[in-house]
Short mmCIF file of C-alpha atoms and ligand atoms in Angstrom, two decimals:
data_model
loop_
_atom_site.label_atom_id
_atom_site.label_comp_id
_atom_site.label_asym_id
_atom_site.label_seq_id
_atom_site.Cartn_x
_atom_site.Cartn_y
_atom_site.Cartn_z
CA UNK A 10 125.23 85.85 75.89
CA UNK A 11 124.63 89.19 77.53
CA UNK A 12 121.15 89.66 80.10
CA UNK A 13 119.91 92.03 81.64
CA UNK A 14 117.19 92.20 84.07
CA UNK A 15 115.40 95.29 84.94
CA UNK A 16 112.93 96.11 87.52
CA UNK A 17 111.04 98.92 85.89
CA UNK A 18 108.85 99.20 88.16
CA UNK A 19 108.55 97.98 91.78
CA UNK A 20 106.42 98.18 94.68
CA UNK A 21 102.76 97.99 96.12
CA UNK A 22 101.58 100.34 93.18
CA UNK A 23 102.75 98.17 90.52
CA UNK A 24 105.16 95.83 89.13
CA UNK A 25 107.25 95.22 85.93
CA UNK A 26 110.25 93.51 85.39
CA UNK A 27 112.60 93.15 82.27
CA UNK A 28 114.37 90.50 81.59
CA UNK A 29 116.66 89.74 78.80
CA UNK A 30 118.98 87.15 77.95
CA UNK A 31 120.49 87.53 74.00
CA UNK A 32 117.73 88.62 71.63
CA UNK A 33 114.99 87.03 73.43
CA UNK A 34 113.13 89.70 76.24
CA UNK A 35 110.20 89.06 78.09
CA UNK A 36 108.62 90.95 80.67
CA UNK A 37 107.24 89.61 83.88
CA UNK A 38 103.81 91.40 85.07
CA UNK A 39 102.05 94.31 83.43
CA UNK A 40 101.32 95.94 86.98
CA UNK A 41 101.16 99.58 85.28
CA UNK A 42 99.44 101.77 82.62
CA UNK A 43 100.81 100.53 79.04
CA UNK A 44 102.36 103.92 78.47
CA UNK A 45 104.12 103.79 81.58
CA UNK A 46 105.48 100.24 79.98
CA UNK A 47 105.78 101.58 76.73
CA UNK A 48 108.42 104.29 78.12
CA UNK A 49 110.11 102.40 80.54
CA UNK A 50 111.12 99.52 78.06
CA UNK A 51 112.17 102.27 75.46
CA UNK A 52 114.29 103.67 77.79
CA UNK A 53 115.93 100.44 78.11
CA UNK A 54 116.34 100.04 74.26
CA UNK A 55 113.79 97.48 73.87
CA UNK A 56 110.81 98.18 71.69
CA UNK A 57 107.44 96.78 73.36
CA UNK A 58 106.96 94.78 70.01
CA UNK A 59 110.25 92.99 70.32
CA UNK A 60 108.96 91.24 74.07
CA UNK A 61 108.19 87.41 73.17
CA UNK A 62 105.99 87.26 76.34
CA UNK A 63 104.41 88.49 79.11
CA UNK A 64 104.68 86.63 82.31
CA UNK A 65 101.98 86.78 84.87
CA UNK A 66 102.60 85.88 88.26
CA UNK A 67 99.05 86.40 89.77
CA UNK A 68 95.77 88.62 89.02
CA UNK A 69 96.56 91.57 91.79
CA UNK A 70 96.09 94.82 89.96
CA UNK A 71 99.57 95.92 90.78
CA UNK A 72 100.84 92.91 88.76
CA UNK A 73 98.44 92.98 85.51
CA UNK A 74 96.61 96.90 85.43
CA UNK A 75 98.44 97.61 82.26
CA UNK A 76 98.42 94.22 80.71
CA UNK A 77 94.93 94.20 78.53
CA UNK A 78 95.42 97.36 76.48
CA UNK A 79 99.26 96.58 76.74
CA UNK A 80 98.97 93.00 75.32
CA UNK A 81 96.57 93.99 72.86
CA UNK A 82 98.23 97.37 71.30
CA UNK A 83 101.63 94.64 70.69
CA UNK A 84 99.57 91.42 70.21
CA UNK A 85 102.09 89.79 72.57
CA UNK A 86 101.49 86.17 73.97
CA UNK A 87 100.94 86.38 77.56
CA UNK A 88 101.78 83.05 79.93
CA UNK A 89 99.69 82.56 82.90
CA UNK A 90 98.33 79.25 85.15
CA UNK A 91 94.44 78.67 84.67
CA UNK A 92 93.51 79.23 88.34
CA UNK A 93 95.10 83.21 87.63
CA UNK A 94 93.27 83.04 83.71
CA UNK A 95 90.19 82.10 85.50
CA UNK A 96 90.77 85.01 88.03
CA UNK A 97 91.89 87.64 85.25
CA UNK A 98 88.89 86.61 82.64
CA UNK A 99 86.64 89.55 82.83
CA UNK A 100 89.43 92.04 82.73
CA UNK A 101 91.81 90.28 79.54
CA UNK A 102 88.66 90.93 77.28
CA UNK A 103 91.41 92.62 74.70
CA UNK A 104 92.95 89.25 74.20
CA UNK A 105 92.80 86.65 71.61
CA UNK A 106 92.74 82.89 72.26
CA UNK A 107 96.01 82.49 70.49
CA UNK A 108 97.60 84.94 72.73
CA UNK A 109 96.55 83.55 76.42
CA UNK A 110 98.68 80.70 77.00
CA UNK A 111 98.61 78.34 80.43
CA UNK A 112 101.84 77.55 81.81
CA UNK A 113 101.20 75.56 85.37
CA UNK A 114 103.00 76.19 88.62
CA UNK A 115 106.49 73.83 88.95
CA UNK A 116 106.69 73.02 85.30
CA UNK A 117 109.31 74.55 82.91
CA UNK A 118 109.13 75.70 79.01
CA UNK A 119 110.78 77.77 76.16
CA UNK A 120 110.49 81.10 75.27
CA UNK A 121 113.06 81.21 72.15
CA UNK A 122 116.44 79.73 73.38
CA UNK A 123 115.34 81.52 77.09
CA UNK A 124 114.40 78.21 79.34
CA UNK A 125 111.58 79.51 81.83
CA UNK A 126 110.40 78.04 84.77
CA UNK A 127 107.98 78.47 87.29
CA UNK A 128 107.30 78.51 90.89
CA UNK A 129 104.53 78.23 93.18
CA UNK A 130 104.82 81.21 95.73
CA UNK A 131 102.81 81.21 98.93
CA UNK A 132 100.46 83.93 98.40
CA UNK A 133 96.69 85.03 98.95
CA UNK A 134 95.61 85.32 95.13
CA UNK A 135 94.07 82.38 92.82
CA UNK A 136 97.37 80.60 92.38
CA UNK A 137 100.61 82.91 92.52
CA UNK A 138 103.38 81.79 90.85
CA UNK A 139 107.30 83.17 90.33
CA UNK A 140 109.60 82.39 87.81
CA UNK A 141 112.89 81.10 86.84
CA UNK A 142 115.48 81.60 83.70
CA UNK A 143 118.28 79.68 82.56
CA UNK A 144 119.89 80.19 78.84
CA UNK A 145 123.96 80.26 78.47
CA UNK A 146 124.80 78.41 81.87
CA UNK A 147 123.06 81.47 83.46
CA UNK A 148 120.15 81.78 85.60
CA UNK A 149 117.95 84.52 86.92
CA UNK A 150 114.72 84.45 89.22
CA UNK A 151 111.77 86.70 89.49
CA UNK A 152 109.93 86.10 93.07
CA UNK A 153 107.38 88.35 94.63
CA UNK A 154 104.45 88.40 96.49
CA UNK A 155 104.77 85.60 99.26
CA UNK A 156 104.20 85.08 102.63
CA UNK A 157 107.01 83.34 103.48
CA UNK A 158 109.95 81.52 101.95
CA UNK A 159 108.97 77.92 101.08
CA UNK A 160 112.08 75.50 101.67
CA UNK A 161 111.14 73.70 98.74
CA UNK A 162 111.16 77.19 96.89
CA UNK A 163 114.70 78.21 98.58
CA UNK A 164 116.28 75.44 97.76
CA UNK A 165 114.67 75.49 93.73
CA UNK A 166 116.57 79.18 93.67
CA UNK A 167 120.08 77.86 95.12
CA UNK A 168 122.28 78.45 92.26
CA UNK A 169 120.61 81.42 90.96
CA UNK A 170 122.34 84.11 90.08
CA UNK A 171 120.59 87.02 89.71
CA UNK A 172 117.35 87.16 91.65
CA UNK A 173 114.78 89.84 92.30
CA UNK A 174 113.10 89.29 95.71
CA UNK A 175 110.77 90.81 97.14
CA UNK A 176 111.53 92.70 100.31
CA UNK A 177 108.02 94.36 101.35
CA UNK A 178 107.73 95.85 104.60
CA UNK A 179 109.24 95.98 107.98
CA UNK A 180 107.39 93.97 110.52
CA UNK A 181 107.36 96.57 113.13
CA UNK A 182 106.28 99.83 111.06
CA UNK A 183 103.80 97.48 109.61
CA UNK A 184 102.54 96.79 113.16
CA UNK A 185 102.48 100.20 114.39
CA UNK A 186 101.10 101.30 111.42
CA UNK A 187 97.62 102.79 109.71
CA UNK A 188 96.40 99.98 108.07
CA UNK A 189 93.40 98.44 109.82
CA UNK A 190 93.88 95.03 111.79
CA UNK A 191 92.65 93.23 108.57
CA UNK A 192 95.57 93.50 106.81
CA UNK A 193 97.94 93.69 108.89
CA UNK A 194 96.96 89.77 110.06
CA UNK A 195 97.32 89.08 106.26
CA UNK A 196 100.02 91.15 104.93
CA UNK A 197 102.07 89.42 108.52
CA UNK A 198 100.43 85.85 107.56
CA UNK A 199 102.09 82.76 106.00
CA UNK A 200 100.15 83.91 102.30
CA UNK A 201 100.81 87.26 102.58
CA UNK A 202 103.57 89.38 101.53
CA UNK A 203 107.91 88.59 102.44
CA UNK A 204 109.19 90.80 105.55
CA UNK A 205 112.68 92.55 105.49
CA UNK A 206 114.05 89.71 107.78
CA UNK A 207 112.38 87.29 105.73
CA UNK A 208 113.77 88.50 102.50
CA UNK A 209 117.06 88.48 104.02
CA UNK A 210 117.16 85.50 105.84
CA UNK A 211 116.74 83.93 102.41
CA UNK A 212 119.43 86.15 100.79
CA UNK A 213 121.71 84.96 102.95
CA UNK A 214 121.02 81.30 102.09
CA UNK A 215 121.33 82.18 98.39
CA UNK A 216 123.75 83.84 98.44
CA UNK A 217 125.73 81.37 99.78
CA UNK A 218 124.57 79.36 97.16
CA UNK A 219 125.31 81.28 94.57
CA UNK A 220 123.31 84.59 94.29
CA UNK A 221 125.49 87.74 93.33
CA UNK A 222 123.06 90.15 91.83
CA UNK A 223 119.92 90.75 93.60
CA UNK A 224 117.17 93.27 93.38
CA UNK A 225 115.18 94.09 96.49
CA UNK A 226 111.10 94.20 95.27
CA UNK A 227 108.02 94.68 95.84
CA UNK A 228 108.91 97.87 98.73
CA UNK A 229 105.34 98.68 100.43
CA UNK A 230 104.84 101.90 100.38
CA UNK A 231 103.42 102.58 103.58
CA UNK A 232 105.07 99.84 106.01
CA UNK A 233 109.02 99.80 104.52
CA UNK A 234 111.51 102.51 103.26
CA UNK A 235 114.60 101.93 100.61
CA UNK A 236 116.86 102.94 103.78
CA UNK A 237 115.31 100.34 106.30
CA UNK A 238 115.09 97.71 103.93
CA UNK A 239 118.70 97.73 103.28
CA UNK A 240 119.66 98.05 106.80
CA UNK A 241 117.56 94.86 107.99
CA UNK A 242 119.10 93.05 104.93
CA UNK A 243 122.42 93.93 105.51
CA UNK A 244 122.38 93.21 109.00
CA UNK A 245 121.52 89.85 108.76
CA UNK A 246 123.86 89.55 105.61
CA UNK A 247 126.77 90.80 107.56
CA UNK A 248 126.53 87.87 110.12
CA UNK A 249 127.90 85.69 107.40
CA UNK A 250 130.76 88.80 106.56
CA UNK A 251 128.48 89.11 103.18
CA UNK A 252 129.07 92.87 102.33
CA UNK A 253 127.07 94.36 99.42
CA UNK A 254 128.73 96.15 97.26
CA UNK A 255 131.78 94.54 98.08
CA UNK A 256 130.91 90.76 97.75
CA UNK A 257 127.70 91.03 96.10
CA UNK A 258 125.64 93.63 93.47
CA UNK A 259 122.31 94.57 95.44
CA UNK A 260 119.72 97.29 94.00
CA UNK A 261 116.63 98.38 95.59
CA UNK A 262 113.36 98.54 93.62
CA UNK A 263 111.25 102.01 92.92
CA UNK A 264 107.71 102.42 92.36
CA UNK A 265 108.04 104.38 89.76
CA UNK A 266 111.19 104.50 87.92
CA UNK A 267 113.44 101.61 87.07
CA UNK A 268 116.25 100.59 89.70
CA UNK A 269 119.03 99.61 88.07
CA UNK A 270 120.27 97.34 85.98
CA UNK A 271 121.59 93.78 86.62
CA UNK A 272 123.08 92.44 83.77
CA UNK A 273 125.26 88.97 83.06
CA UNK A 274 127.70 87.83 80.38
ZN1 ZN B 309 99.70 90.15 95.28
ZN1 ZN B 310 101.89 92.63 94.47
#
């Protein structure tokens, strides 16, 4: 069975993410314009009427801007918890009752022969929530937007192979930083968004465990840079002699162009 999972777009100013496994695609979050979407996929060779779903992960408008007119213009089914439906409600106007569909944190379901699962991520939205796929012996993870790495959470993506992460901002830019006190306290808090070292102290967990394909996310725009994210990453990677590139596939996520391609057989 050949996958492929795509970031298409990545970053505090939205958030889309392909993923494929045989003929069933999906996308998780709608976090840009629905021609933005509409190009992106096509570039990939997937039509937007072919997606069976859209995945929400939480009602942030760099996770679902595009996802009304988007949903609506393919009539796709869109899966989302109730606390995030509740939160969305005035803005998903475009949708029909048969397409909103309520898929709870920790549970797991079917999307064609792609088994999906979901996660509860520690985040400061309605009821954030990450998911998991598994179809030929293979398994992929799409996690962004948390504070902090749950141990319950690590140890639900040991064995995953392909994972996209998110890998926001480095703590110390963040500090020194413009942004006022406010959010600093809550991007930095335990529901806020993952650091560099965060994201990869976990990497190097998984990828002990299993992880050979990973995707750094979610890259803040204004506290984190491609370069610095890597270096933090691979610095704390390299105390287990984990080299990327050599022992592992890593990509880093743009806001505005897709980063790469991981793909499994
Ligand atoms: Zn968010
Ligand atoms: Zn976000």
């Amino acid at each position: 069975m050949q996958w492929k999972v795509c970031p298409l777009f990545s970053g505090s100013k939205g958030n889309a993410t392909l993923v494929q496994a045989g003929d069933t695609a999906v996308l998780v979050d709608a976090g840009v314009s629905a021609r933005r979407l509409e190009g992106a996929l096509k570039q990939q060779g997937v039509e937007p009427g072919q997606l069976r779903a859209v995945l929400v992960t939480h009602e942030h408008s760099d996770h679902i801007s595009g996802l009304n007119i988007f949903a609506e213009r393919y009539a796709l089914k869109v899966y989302a918890n109730e606390q995030t439906w509740k939160a969305m409600n005035g803005q998903m106007n475009r949708l029909t009752a048969v397409q909103r569909i309520v898929v709870e944190p920790d549970t797991d379901f079917f999307i064609g022969g792609l088994n999906v699962e979901t996660y509860a991520t520690p985040h400061d939205s309605a009821c954030s929530q990450g998911y998991g796929f598994y179809a030929g012996g293979r398994r992929a993870a799409v996690v962004t937007d948390l504070g902090h790495m749950p141990k319950g959470l690590l140890e639900r993506l040991c064995g995953c192979e392909t994972l996209v992460l998110e890998c926001n901002h480095d703590e110390e830019m963040l500090r020194e930083g413009p942004y006022p006190a406010y959010l600093k306290t809550r991007i930095l808090g335990r529901n806020g968004h993952l650091s560099n070292a965060a994201c990869g102290n976990a990497l190097r967990v998984l990828i002990n465990r299993g992880a050979r394909q990973i995707a750094l996310a979610h890259l803040s725009q204004e506290n984190n840079t491609p370069l610095l994210a890597r270096q933090t990453v691979d610095h704390i990677l390299a105390a287990d002699d984990i080299l990327p590139g050599r022992d592992i596939r890593m990509l880093t996520g743009r806001q505005d162009e897709a980063a790469g391609i991981l793909t499994m057989e």
